[in-house]
Amino acid sequence: MTRLEQQLSFILEMDKEKTIRRQTRCTDGHMENDAEHAWHIALACLVLSEYANEKIDVSKTIAMLLIHDVVEIEAGDTYAYDEQNQKTAHEREYKACEHLFSLLPEDQMLFFKNLWLEFEKNETDEAKFAHAMDNLLPILLNDYDDGHMWKKNDVPLSKILKRQEKTKMGSTVLYEYVLSLLKKNIEKNNIKEDCEIHD
């Protein structure tokens, strides 16, 4: 197989990301898929990068966001607040990462695999801001949707706050905004208040 054929084979395989449904509704009410989510957070990164805690390589962060969930083509989507399935998520996703990126020529396979691992480790400024984007958009969509999925899945405040710790690592400005949205939704009884918000 030629280099071009390998690359095109990978691109066709990535089309399957459009079939992976998430537990978030879009503004028109349909359930978001992974490809829509990746595009949306990549665009958000382009628009909101000025709010990163540290100066980031925006292009690298966008690349990270575009590929961070492609592993779910084989591993499936793990709902953010599903504690049981979260325990095995990394193992399942790493196995998928090894297989899916191996479809590419070796240099690109290493680039994408390392980019995915960088996101998972969440140690660089780019990874931290990527996580902030990954966490922010579902909050915005749930707020727009009057907390529909929070109510449907009976998600308590404590679980939302735990996940948003990574948002704070990437952007304190956006974290503060998230807290304001959570407070509003607590007042509207869209979120079960099982703990307090400490600014």
mmCIF file with all atom_site columns, N, CA and C in Angstrom, residues 63-127:
data_model
loop_
_atom_site.group_PDB
_atom_site.id
_atom_site.type_symbol
_atom_site.label_atom_id
_atom_site.label_alt_id
_atom_site.label_comp_id
_atom_site.label_asym_id
_atom_site.label_entity_id
_atom_site.label_seq_id
_atom_site.pdbx_PDB_ins_code
_atom_site.Cartn_x
_atom_site.Cartn_y
_atom_site.Cartn_z
_atom_site.occupancy
_atom_site.B_iso_or_equiv
_atom_site.pdbx_formal_charge
_atom_site.auth_seq_id
_atom_site.auth_comp_id
_atom_site.auth_asym_id
_atom_site.auth_atom_id
_atom_site.pdbx_PDB_model_num
ATOM 1   N N  . ALA A 1 63  ? -5.226  20.384 16.706 1.00 0.00 ? 63  ALA A N  1
ATOM 2   C CA . ALA A 1 63  ? -4.948  19.021 16.215 1.00 0.00 ? 63  ALA A CA 1
ATOM 3   C C  . ALA A 1 63  ? -5.262  18.000 17.298 1.00 0.00 ? 63  ALA A C  1
ATOM 4   N N  . MET A 1 64  ? -4.886  18.301 18.521 1.00 0.00 ? 64  MET A N  1
ATOM 5   C CA . MET A 1 64  ? -5.145  17.413 19.659 1.00 0.00 ? 64  MET A CA 1
ATOM 6   C C  . MET A 1 64  ? -6.643  17.200 19.847 1.00 0.00 ? 64  MET A C  1
ATOM 7   N N  . LEU A 1 65  ? -7.396  18.282 19.744 1.00 0.00 ? 65  LEU A N  1
ATOM 8   C CA . LEU A 1 65  ? -8.843  18.204 19.927 1.00 0.00 ? 65  LEU A CA 1
ATOM 9   C C  . LEU A 1 65  ? -9.520  17.428 18.796 1.00 0.00 ? 65  LEU A C  1
ATOM 10  N N  . LEU A 1 66  ? -9.004  17.578 17.580 1.00 0.00 ? 66  LEU A N  1
ATOM 11  C CA . LEU A 1 66  ? -9.605  16.876 16.448 1.00 0.00 ? 66  LEU A CA 1
ATOM 12  C C  . LEU A 1 66  ? -9.417  15.358 16.524 1.00 0.00 ? 66  LEU A C  1
ATOM 13  N N  . ILE A 1 67  ? -8.334  14.910 17.173 1.00 0.00 ? 67  ILE A N  1
ATOM 14  C CA . ILE A 1 67  ? -8.082  13.456 17.211 1.00 0.00 ? 67  ILE A CA 1
ATOM 15  C C  . ILE A 1 67  ? -8.333  12.814 18.578 1.00 0.00 ? 67  ILE A C  1
ATOM 16  N N  . HIS A 1 68  ? -8.634  13.612 19.604 1.00 0.00 ? 68  HIS A N  1
ATOM 17  C CA . HIS A 1 68  ? -8.668  13.042 20.960 1.00 0.00 ? 68  HIS A CA 1
ATOM 18  C C  . HIS A 1 68  ? -9.742  11.971 21.147 1.00 0.00 ? 68  HIS A C  1
ATOM 19  N N  . ASP A 1 69  ? -10.835 12.047 20.400 1.00 0.00 ? 69  ASP A N  1
ATOM 20  C CA . ASP A 1 69  ? -11.926 11.078 20.584 1.00 0.00 ? 69  ASP A CA 1
ATOM 21  C C  . ASP A 1 69  ? -12.048 10.055 19.454 1.00 0.00 ? 69  ASP A C  1
ATOM 22  N N  . VAL A 1 70  ? -11.150 10.077 18.471 1.00 0.00 ? 70  VAL A N  1
ATOM 23  C CA . VAL A 1 70  ? -11.293 9.110  17.370 1.00 0.00 ? 70  VAL A CA 1
ATOM 24  C C  . VAL A 1 70  ? -11.169 7.677  17.874 1.00 0.00 ? 70  VAL A C  1
ATOM 25  N N  . VAL A 1 71  ? -10.503 7.491  19.008 1.00 0.00 ? 71  VAL A N  1
ATOM 26  C CA . VAL A 1 71  ? -10.368 6.144  19.581 1.00 0.00 ? 71  VAL A CA 1
ATOM 27  C C  . VAL A 1 71  ? -11.726 5.542  19.929 1.00 0.00 ? 71  VAL A C  1
ATOM 28  N N  . GLU A 1 72  ? -12.728 6.401  20.100 1.00 0.00 ? 72  GLU A N  1
ATOM 29  C CA . GLU A 1 72  ? -14.053 5.910  20.459 1.00 0.00 ? 72  GLU A CA 1
ATOM 30  C C  . GLU A 1 72  ? -14.737 5.184  19.304 1.00 0.00 ? 72  GLU A C  1
ATOM 31  N N  . ILE A 1 73  ? -14.148 5.269  18.107 1.00 0.00 ? 73  ILE A N  1
ATOM 32  C CA . ILE A 1 73  ? -14.638 4.468  16.981 1.00 0.00 ? 73  ILE A CA 1
ATOM 33  C C  . ILE A 1 73  ? -14.613 2.987  17.366 1.00 0.00 ? 73  ILE A C  1
ATOM 34  N N  . GLU A 1 74  ? -13.583 2.589  18.092 1.00 0.00 ? 74  GLU A N  1
ATOM 35  C CA . GLU A 1 74  ? -13.468 1.191  18.526 1.00 0.00 ? 74  GLU A CA 1
ATOM 36  C C  . GLU A 1 74  ? -13.784 1.002  20.008 1.00 0.00 ? 74  GLU A C  1
ATOM 37  N N  . ALA A 1 75  ? -13.461 2.015  20.824 1.00 0.00 ? 75  ALA A N  1
ATOM 38  C CA . ALA A 1 75  ? -13.654 1.872  22.270 1.00 0.00 ? 75  ALA A CA 1
ATOM 39  C C  . ALA A 1 75  ? -15.053 2.265  22.725 1.00 0.00 ? 75  ALA A C  1
ATOM 40  N N  . GLY A 1 76  ? -15.795 2.997  21.881 1.00 0.00 ? 76  GLY A N  1
ATOM 41  C CA . GLY A 1 76  ? -17.117 3.476  22.264 1.00 0.00 ? 76  GLY A CA 1
ATOM 42  C C  . GLY A 1 76  ? -17.012 4.711  23.143 1.00 0.00 ? 76  GLY A C  1
ATOM 43  N N  . ASP A 1 77  ? -18.091 5.478  23.196 1.00 0.00 ? 77  ASP A N  1
ATOM 44  C CA . ASP A 1 77  ? -18.123 6.661  24.050 1.00 0.00 ? 77  ASP A CA 1
ATOM 45  C C  . ASP A 1 77  ? -18.371 6.251  25.489 1.00 0.00 ? 77  ASP A C  1
ATOM 46  N N  . THR A 1 78  ? -17.595 6.800  26.397 1.00 0.00 ? 78  THR A N  1
ATOM 47  C CA . THR A 1 78  ? -17.811 6.572  27.822 1.00 0.00 ? 78  THR A CA 1
ATOM 48  C C  . THR A 1 78  ? -18.362 7.862  28.415 1.00 0.00 ? 78  THR A C  1
ATOM 49  N N  . TYR A 1 79  ? -19.592 7.814  28.903 1.00 0.00 ? 79  TYR A N  1
ATOM 50  C CA . TYR A 1 79  ? -20.235 9.007  29.453 1.00 0.00 ? 79  TYR A CA 1
ATOM 51  C C  . TYR A 1 79  ? -19.388 9.564  30.591 1.00 0.00 ? 79  TYR A C  1
ATOM 52  N N  . ALA A 1 80  ? -19.225 10.867 30.598 1.00 0.00 ? 80  ALA A N  1
ATOM 53  C CA . ALA A 1 80  ? -18.352 11.546 31.556 1.00 0.00 ? 80  ALA A CA 1
ATOM 54  C C  . ALA A 1 80  ? -18.667 11.191 33.007 1.00 0.00 ? 80  ALA A C  1
ATOM 55  N N  . TYR A 1 81  ? -19.929 10.914 33.306 1.00 0.00 ? 81  TYR A N  1
ATOM 56  C CA . TYR A 1 81  ? -20.321 10.678 34.689 1.00 0.00 ? 81  TYR A CA 1
ATOM 57  C C  . TYR A 1 81  ? -20.631 9.206  34.987 1.00 0.00 ? 81  TYR A C  1
ATOM 58  N N  . ASP A 1 82  ? -20.201 8.330  34.094 1.00 0.00 ? 82  ASP A N  1
ATOM 59  C CA . ASP A 1 82  ? -20.359 6.885  34.285 1.00 0.00 ? 82  ASP A CA 1
ATOM 60  C C  . ASP A 1 82  ? -19.097 6.342  34.960 1.00 0.00 ? 82  ASP A C  1
ATOM 61  N N  . GLU A 1 83  ? -19.094 6.336  36.280 1.00 0.00 ? 83  GLU A N  1
ATOM 62  C CA . GLU A 1 83  ? -17.900 5.982  37.041 1.00 0.00 ? 83  GLU A CA 1
ATOM 63  C C  . GLU A 1 83  ? -17.425 4.555  36.768 1.00 0.00 ? 83  GLU A C  1
ATOM 64  N N  . GLN A 1 84  ? -18.350 3.635  36.580 1.00 0.00 ? 84  GLN A N  1
ATOM 65  C CA . GLN A 1 84  ? -17.974 2.236  36.355 1.00 0.00 ? 84  GLN A CA 1
ATOM 66  C C  . GLN A 1 84  ? -17.194 2.073  35.050 1.00 0.00 ? 84  GLN A C  1
ATOM 67  N N  . ASN A 1 85  ? -17.742 2.594  33.959 1.00 0.00 ? 85  ASN A N  1
ATOM 68  C CA . ASN A 1 85  ? -17.071 2.461  32.665 1.00 0.00 ? 85  ASN A CA 1
ATOM 69  C C  . ASN A 1 85  ? -15.844 3.354  32.535 1.00 0.00 ? 85  ASN A C  1
ATOM 70  N N  . GLN A 1 86  ? -15.776 4.408  33.330 1.00 0.00 ? 86  GLN A N  1
ATOM 71  C CA . GLN A 1 86  ? -14.590 5.269  33.314 1.00 0.00 ? 86  GLN A CA 1
ATOM 72  C C  . GLN A 1 86  ? -13.349 4.505  33.783 1.00 0.00 ? 86  GLN A C  1
ATOM 73  N N  . LYS A 1 87  ? -13.554 3.504  34.637 1.00 0.00 ? 87  LYS A N  1
ATOM 74  C CA . LYS A 1 87  ? -12.425 2.726  35.175 1.00 0.00 ? 87  LYS A CA 1
ATOM 75  C C  . LYS A 1 87  ? -11.659 1.987  34.089 1.00 0.00 ? 87  LYS A C  1
ATOM 76  N N  . THR A 1 88  ? -12.347 1.579  33.026 1.00 0.00 ? 88  THR A N  1
ATOM 77  C CA . THR A 1 88  ? -11.691 0.814  31.957 1.00 0.00 ? 88  THR A CA 1
ATOM 78  C C  . THR A 1 88  ? -11.512 1.626  30.678 1.00 0.00 ? 88  THR A C  1
ATOM 79  N N  . ALA A 1 89  ? -11.931 2.873  30.702 1.00 0.00 ? 89  ALA A N  1
ATOM 80  C CA . ALA A 1 89  ? -11.924 3.693  29.484 1.00 0.00 ? 89  ALA A CA 1
ATOM 81  C C  . ALA A 1 89  ? -10.525 3.849  28.896 1.00 0.00 ? 89  ALA A C  1
ATOM 82  N N  . HIS A 1 90  ? -9.539  4.196  29.735 1.00 0.00 ? 90  HIS A N  1
ATOM 83  C CA . HIS A 1 90  ? -8.198  4.449  29.196 1.00 0.00 ? 90  HIS A CA 1
ATOM 84  C C  . HIS A 1 90  ? -7.617  3.200  28.541 1.00 0.00 ? 90  HIS A C  1
ATOM 85  N N  . GLU A 1 91  ? -7.798  2.074  29.182 1.00 0.00 ? 91  GLU A N  1
ATOM 86  C CA . GLU A 1 91  ? -7.266  0.814  28.626 1.00 0.00 ? 91  GLU A CA 1
ATOM 87  C C  . GLU A 1 91  ? -7.902  0.509  27.270 1.00 0.00 ? 91  GLU A C  1
ATOM 88  N N  . ARG A 1 92  ? -9.223  0.648  27.178 1.00 0.00 ? 92  ARG A N  1
ATOM 89  C CA . ARG A 1 92  ? -9.925  0.400  25.918 1.00 0.00 ? 92  ARG A CA 1
ATOM 90  C C  . ARG A 1 92  ? -9.501  1.395  24.843 1.00 0.00 ? 92  ARG A C  1
ATOM 91  N N  . GLU A 1 93  ? -9.366  2.643  25.251 1.00 0.00 ? 93  GLU A N  1
ATOM 92  C CA . GLU A 1 93  ? -9.018  3.685  24.291 1.00 0.00 ? 93  GLU A CA 1
ATOM 93  C C  . GLU A 1 93  ? -7.568  3.573  23.825 1.00 0.00 ? 93  GLU A C  1
ATOM 94  N N  . TYR A 1 94  ? -6.675  3.167  24.727 1.00 0.00 ? 94  TYR A N  1
ATOM 95  C CA . TYR A 1 94  ? -5.271  3.005  24.322 1.00 0.00 ? 94  TYR A CA 1
ATOM 96  C C  . TYR A 1 94  ? -5.135  1.896  23.281 1.00 0.00 ? 94  TYR A C  1
ATOM 97  N N  . LYS A 1 95  ? -5.851  0.814  23.481 1.00 0.00 ? 95  LYS A N  1
ATOM 98  C CA . LYS A 1 95  ? -5.838  -0.287 22.516 1.00 0.00 ? 95  LYS A CA 1
ATOM 99  C C  . LYS A 1 95  ? -6.332  0.206  21.151 1.00 0.00 ? 95  LYS A C  1
ATOM 100 N N  . ALA A 1 96  ? -7.380  1.005  21.151 1.00 0.00 ? 96  ALA A N  1
ATOM 101 C CA . ALA A 1 96  ? -7.908  1.561  19.906 1.00 0.00 ? 96  ALA A CA 1
ATOM 102 C C  . ALA A 1 96  ? -6.917  2.534  19.279 1.00 0.00 ? 96  ALA A C  1
ATOM 103 N N  . CYS A 1 97  ? -6.254  3.324  20.106 1.00 0.00 ? 97  CYS A N  1
ATOM 104 C CA . CYS A 1 97  ? -5.231  4.267  19.635 1.00 0.00 ? 97  CYS A CA 1
ATOM 105 C C  . CYS A 1 97  ? -4.135  3.510  18.885 1.00 0.00 ? 97  CYS A C  1
ATOM 106 N N  . GLU A 1 98  ? -3.656  2.420  19.466 1.00 0.00 ? 98  GLU A N  1
ATOM 107 C CA . GLU A 1 98  ? -2.603  1.606  18.846 1.00 0.00 ? 98  GLU A CA 1
ATOM 108 C C  . GLU A 1 98  ? -3.042  1.098  17.470 1.00 0.00 ? 98  GLU A C  1
ATOM 109 N N  . HIS A 1 99  ? -4.277  0.637  17.387 1.00 0.00 ? 99  HIS A N  1
ATOM 110 C CA . HIS A 1 99  ? -4.751  0.062  16.132 1.00 0.00 ? 99  HIS A CA 1
ATOM 111 C C  . HIS A 1 99  ? -5.070  1.124  15.080 1.00 0.00 ? 99  HIS A C  1
ATOM 112 N N  . LEU A 1 100 ? -5.852  2.116  15.453 1.00 0.00 ? 100 LEU A N  1
ATOM 113 C CA . LEU A 1 100 ? -6.319  3.101  14.473 1.00 0.00 ? 100 LEU A CA 1
ATOM 114 C C  . LEU A 1 100 ? -5.169  3.921  13.875 1.00 0.00 ? 100 LEU A C  1
ATOM 115 N N  . PHE A 1 101 ? -4.258  4.377  14.721 1.00 0.00 ? 101 PHE A N  1
ATOM 116 C CA . PHE A 1 101 ? -3.160  5.187  14.203 1.00 0.00 ? 101 PHE A CA 1
ATOM 117 C C  . PHE A 1 101 ? -2.143  4.354  13.429 1.00 0.00 ? 101 PHE A C  1
ATOM 118 N N  . SER A 1 102 ? -2.165  3.035  13.622 1.00 0.00 ? 102 SER A N  1
ATOM 119 C CA . SER A 1 102 ? -1.266  2.161  12.853 1.00 0.00 ? 102 SER A CA 1
ATOM 120 C C  . SER A 1 102 ? -1.669  2.081  11.377 1.00 0.00 ? 102 SER A C  1
ATOM 121 N N  . LEU A 1 103 ? -2.861  2.588  11.050 1.00 0.00 ? 103 LEU A N  1
ATOM 122 C CA . LEU A 1 103 ? -3.293  2.630  9.656  1.00 0.00 ? 103 LEU A CA 1
ATOM 123 C C  . LEU A 1 103 ? -2.487  3.665  8.867  1.00 0.00 ? 103 LEU A C  1
ATOM 124 N N  . LEU A 1 104 ? -1.884  4.603  9.566  1.00 0.00 ? 104 LEU A N  1
ATOM 125 C CA . LEU A 1 104 ? -1.126  5.688  8.946  1.00 0.00 ? 104 LEU A CA 1
ATOM 126 C C  . LEU A 1 104 ? 0.325   5.273  8.671  1.00 0.00 ? 104 LEU A C  1
ATOM 127 N N  . PRO A 1 105 ? 1.015   6.008  7.799  1.00 0.00 ? 105 PRO A N  1
ATOM 128 C CA . PRO A 1 105 ? 2.462   5.823  7.662  1.00 0.00 ? 105 PRO A CA 1
ATOM 129 C C  . PRO A 1 105 ? 3.122   6.048  9.024  1.00 0.00 ? 105 PRO A C  1
ATOM 130 N N  . GLU A 1 106 ? 4.265   5.425  9.240  1.00 0.00 ? 106 GLU A N  1
ATOM 131 C CA . GLU A 1 106 ? 4.872   5.398  10.576 1.00 0.00 ? 106 GLU A CA 1
ATOM 132 C C  . GLU A 1 106 ? 5.102   6.776  11.185 1.00 0.00 ? 106 GLU A C  1
ATOM 133 N N  . ASP A 1 107 ? 5.569   7.752  10.394 1.00 0.00 ? 107 ASP A N  1
ATOM 134 C CA . ASP A 1 107 ? 5.832   9.074  10.961 1.00 0.00 ? 107 ASP A CA 1
ATOM 135 C C  . ASP A 1 107 ? 4.552   9.726  11.472 1.00 0.00 ? 107 ASP A C  1
ATOM 136 N N  . GLN A 1 108 ? 3.473   9.588  10.717 1.00 0.00 ? 108 GLN A N  1
ATOM 137 C CA . GLN A 1 108 ? 2.198   10.164 11.146 1.00 0.00 ? 108 GLN A CA 1
ATOM 138 C C  . GLN A 1 108 ? 1.572   9.353  12.274 1.00 0.00 ? 108 GLN A C  1
ATOM 139 N N  . MET A 1 109 ? 1.779   8.052  12.242 1.00 0.00 ? 109 MET A N  1
ATOM 140 C CA . MET A 1 109 ? 1.286   7.200  13.337 1.00 0.00 ? 109 MET A CA 1
ATOM 141 C C  . MET A 1 109 ? 1.897   7.655  14.663 1.00 0.00 ? 109 MET A C  1
ATOM 142 N N  . LEU A 1 110 ? 3.199   7.895  14.671 1.00 0.00 ? 110 LEU A N  1
ATOM 143 C CA . LEU A 1 110 ? 3.874   8.333  15.899 1.00 0.00 ? 110 LEU A CA 1
ATOM 144 C C  . LEU A 1 110 ? 3.402   9.723  16.318 1.00 0.00 ? 110 LEU A C  1
ATOM 145 N N  . PHE A 1 111 ? 3.223   10.618 15.346 1.00 0.00 ? 111 PHE A N  1
ATOM 146 C CA . PHE A 1 111 ? 2.767   11.976 15.649 1.00 0.00 ? 111 PHE A CA 1
ATOM 147 C C  . PHE A 1 111 ? 1.394   11.954 16.322 1.00 0.00 ? 111 PHE A C  1
ATOM 148 N N  . PHE A 1 112 ? 0.434   11.246 15.729 1.00 0.00 ? 112 PHE A N  1
ATOM 149 C CA . PHE A 1 112 ? -0.927  11.215 16.273 1.00 0.00 ? 112 PHE A CA 1
ATOM 150 C C  . PHE A 1 112 ? -1.005  10.459 17.602 1.00 0.00 ? 112 PHE A C  1
ATOM 151 N N  . LYS A 1 113 ? -0.262  9.373  17.689 1.00 0.00 ? 113 LYS A N  1
ATOM 152 C CA . LYS A 1 113 ? -0.262  8.607  18.947 1.00 0.00 ? 113 LYS A CA 1
ATOM 153 C C  . LYS A 1 113 ? 0.293   9.459  20.092 1.00 0.00 ? 113 LYS A C  1
ATOM 154 N N  . ASN A 1 114 ? 1.404   10.151 19.833 1.00 0.00 ? 114 ASN A N  1
ATOM 155 C CA . ASN A 1 114 ? 2.004   11.000 20.869 1.00 0.00 ? 114 ASN A CA 1
ATOM 156 C C  . ASN A 1 114 ? 1.104   12.172 21.225 1.00 0.00 ? 114 ASN A C  1
ATOM 157 N N  . LEU A 1 115 ? 0.404   12.697 20.236 1.00 0.00 ? 115 LEU A N  1
ATOM 158 C CA . LEU A 1 115 ? -0.530  13.797 20.488 1.00 0.00 ? 115 LEU A CA 1
ATOM 159 C C  . LEU A 1 115 ? -1.686  13.309 21.370 1.00 0.00 ? 115 LEU A C  1
ATOM 160 N N  . TRP A 1 116 ? -2.190  12.118 21.069 1.00 0.00 ? 116 TRP A N  1
ATOM 161 C CA . TRP A 1 116 ? -3.268  11.541 21.874 1.00 0.00 ? 116 TRP A CA 1
ATOM 162 C C  . TRP A 1 116 ? -2.798  11.283 23.308 1.00 0.00 ? 116 TRP A C  1
ATOM 163 N N  . LEU A 1 117 ? -1.593  10.738 23.448 1.00 0.00 ? 117 LEU A N  1
ATOM 164 C CA . LEU A 1 117 ? -1.042  10.460 24.783 1.00 0.00 ? 117 LEU A CA 1
ATOM 165 C C  . LEU A 1 117 ? -0.813  11.756 25.560 1.00 0.00 ? 117 LEU A C  1
ATOM 166 N N  . GLU A 1 118 ? -0.393  12.800 24.859 1.00 0.00 ? 118 GLU A N  1
ATOM 167 C CA . GLU A 1 118 ? -0.191  14.101 25.514 1.00 0.00 ? 118 GLU A CA 1
ATOM 168 C C  . GLU A 1 118 ? -1.509  14.620 26.081 1.00 0.00 ? 118 GLU A C  1
ATOM 169 N N  . PHE A 1 119 ? -2.582  14.469 25.313 1.00 0.00 ? 119 PHE A N  1
ATOM 170 C CA . PHE A 1 119 ? -3.899  14.873 25.809 1.00 0.00 ? 119 PHE A CA 1
ATOM 171 C C  . PHE A 1 119 ? -4.268  14.061 27.047 1.00 0.00 ? 119 PHE A C  1
ATOM 172 N N  . GLU A 1 120 ? -4.060  12.758 26.986 1.00 0.00 ? 120 GLU A N  1
ATOM 173 C CA . GLU A 1 120 ? -4.428  11.872 28.093 1.00 0.00 ? 120 GLU A CA 1
ATOM 174 C C  . GLU A 1 120 ? -3.650  12.205 29.371 1.00 0.00 ? 120 GLU A C  1
ATOM 175 N N  . LYS A 1 121 ? -2.368  12.504 29.232 1.00 0.00 ? 121 LYS A N  1
ATOM 176 C CA . LYS A 1 121 ? -1.529  12.794 30.410 1.00 0.00 ? 121 LYS A CA 1
ATOM 177 C C  . LYS A 1 121 ? -1.864  14.150 31.020 1.00 0.00 ? 121 LYS A C  1
ATOM 178 N N  . ASN A 1 122 ? -2.338  15.086 30.202 1.00 0.00 ? 122 ASN A N  1
ATOM 179 C CA . ASN A 1 122 ? -2.788  16.401 30.673 1.00 0.00 ? 122 ASN A CA 1
ATOM 180 C C  . ASN A 1 122 ? -1.714  17.145 31.470 1.00 0.00 ? 122 ASN A C  1
ATOM 181 N N  . GLU A 1 123 ? -0.499  17.164 30.944 1.00 0.00 ? 123 GLU A N  1
ATOM 182 C CA . GLU A 1 123 ? 0.604   17.831 31.643 1.00 0.00 ? 123 GLU A CA 1
ATOM 183 C C  . GLU A 1 123 ? 1.054   19.115 30.944 1.00 0.00 ? 123 GLU A C  1
ATOM 184 N N  . THR A 1 124 ? 0.931   19.197 29.626 1.00 0.00 ? 124 THR A N  1
ATOM 185 C CA . THR A 1 124 ? 1.388   20.389 28.896 1.00 0.00 ? 124 THR A CA 1
ATOM 186 C C  . THR A 1 124 ? 0.291   21.456 28.906 1.00 0.00 ? 124 THR A C  1
ATOM 187 N N  . ASP A 1 125 ? 0.696   22.688 28.624 1.00 0.00 ? 125 ASP A N  1
ATOM 188 C CA . ASP A 1 125 ? -0.278  23.790 28.569 1.00 0.00 ? 125 ASP A CA 1
ATOM 189 C C  . ASP A 1 125 ? -1.328  23.533 27.487 1.00 0.00 ? 125 ASP A C  1
ATOM 190 N N  . GLU A 1 126 ? -0.891  22.941 26.360 1.00 0.00 ? 126 GLU A N  1
ATOM 191 C CA . GLU A 1 126 ? -1.826  22.640 25.273 1.00 0.00 ? 126 GLU A CA 1
ATOM 192 C C  . GLU A 1 126 ? -2.851  21.592 25.706 1.00 0.00 ? 126 GLU A C  1
ATOM 193 N N  . ALA A 1 127 ? -2.394  20.554 26.375 1.00 0.00 ? 127 ALA A N  1
ATOM 194 C CA . ALA A 1 127 ? -3.309  19.495 26.835 1.00 0.00 ? 127 ALA A CA 1
ATOM 195 C C  . ALA A 1 127 ? -4.289  20.043 27.869 1.00 0.00 ? 127 ALA A C  1
#
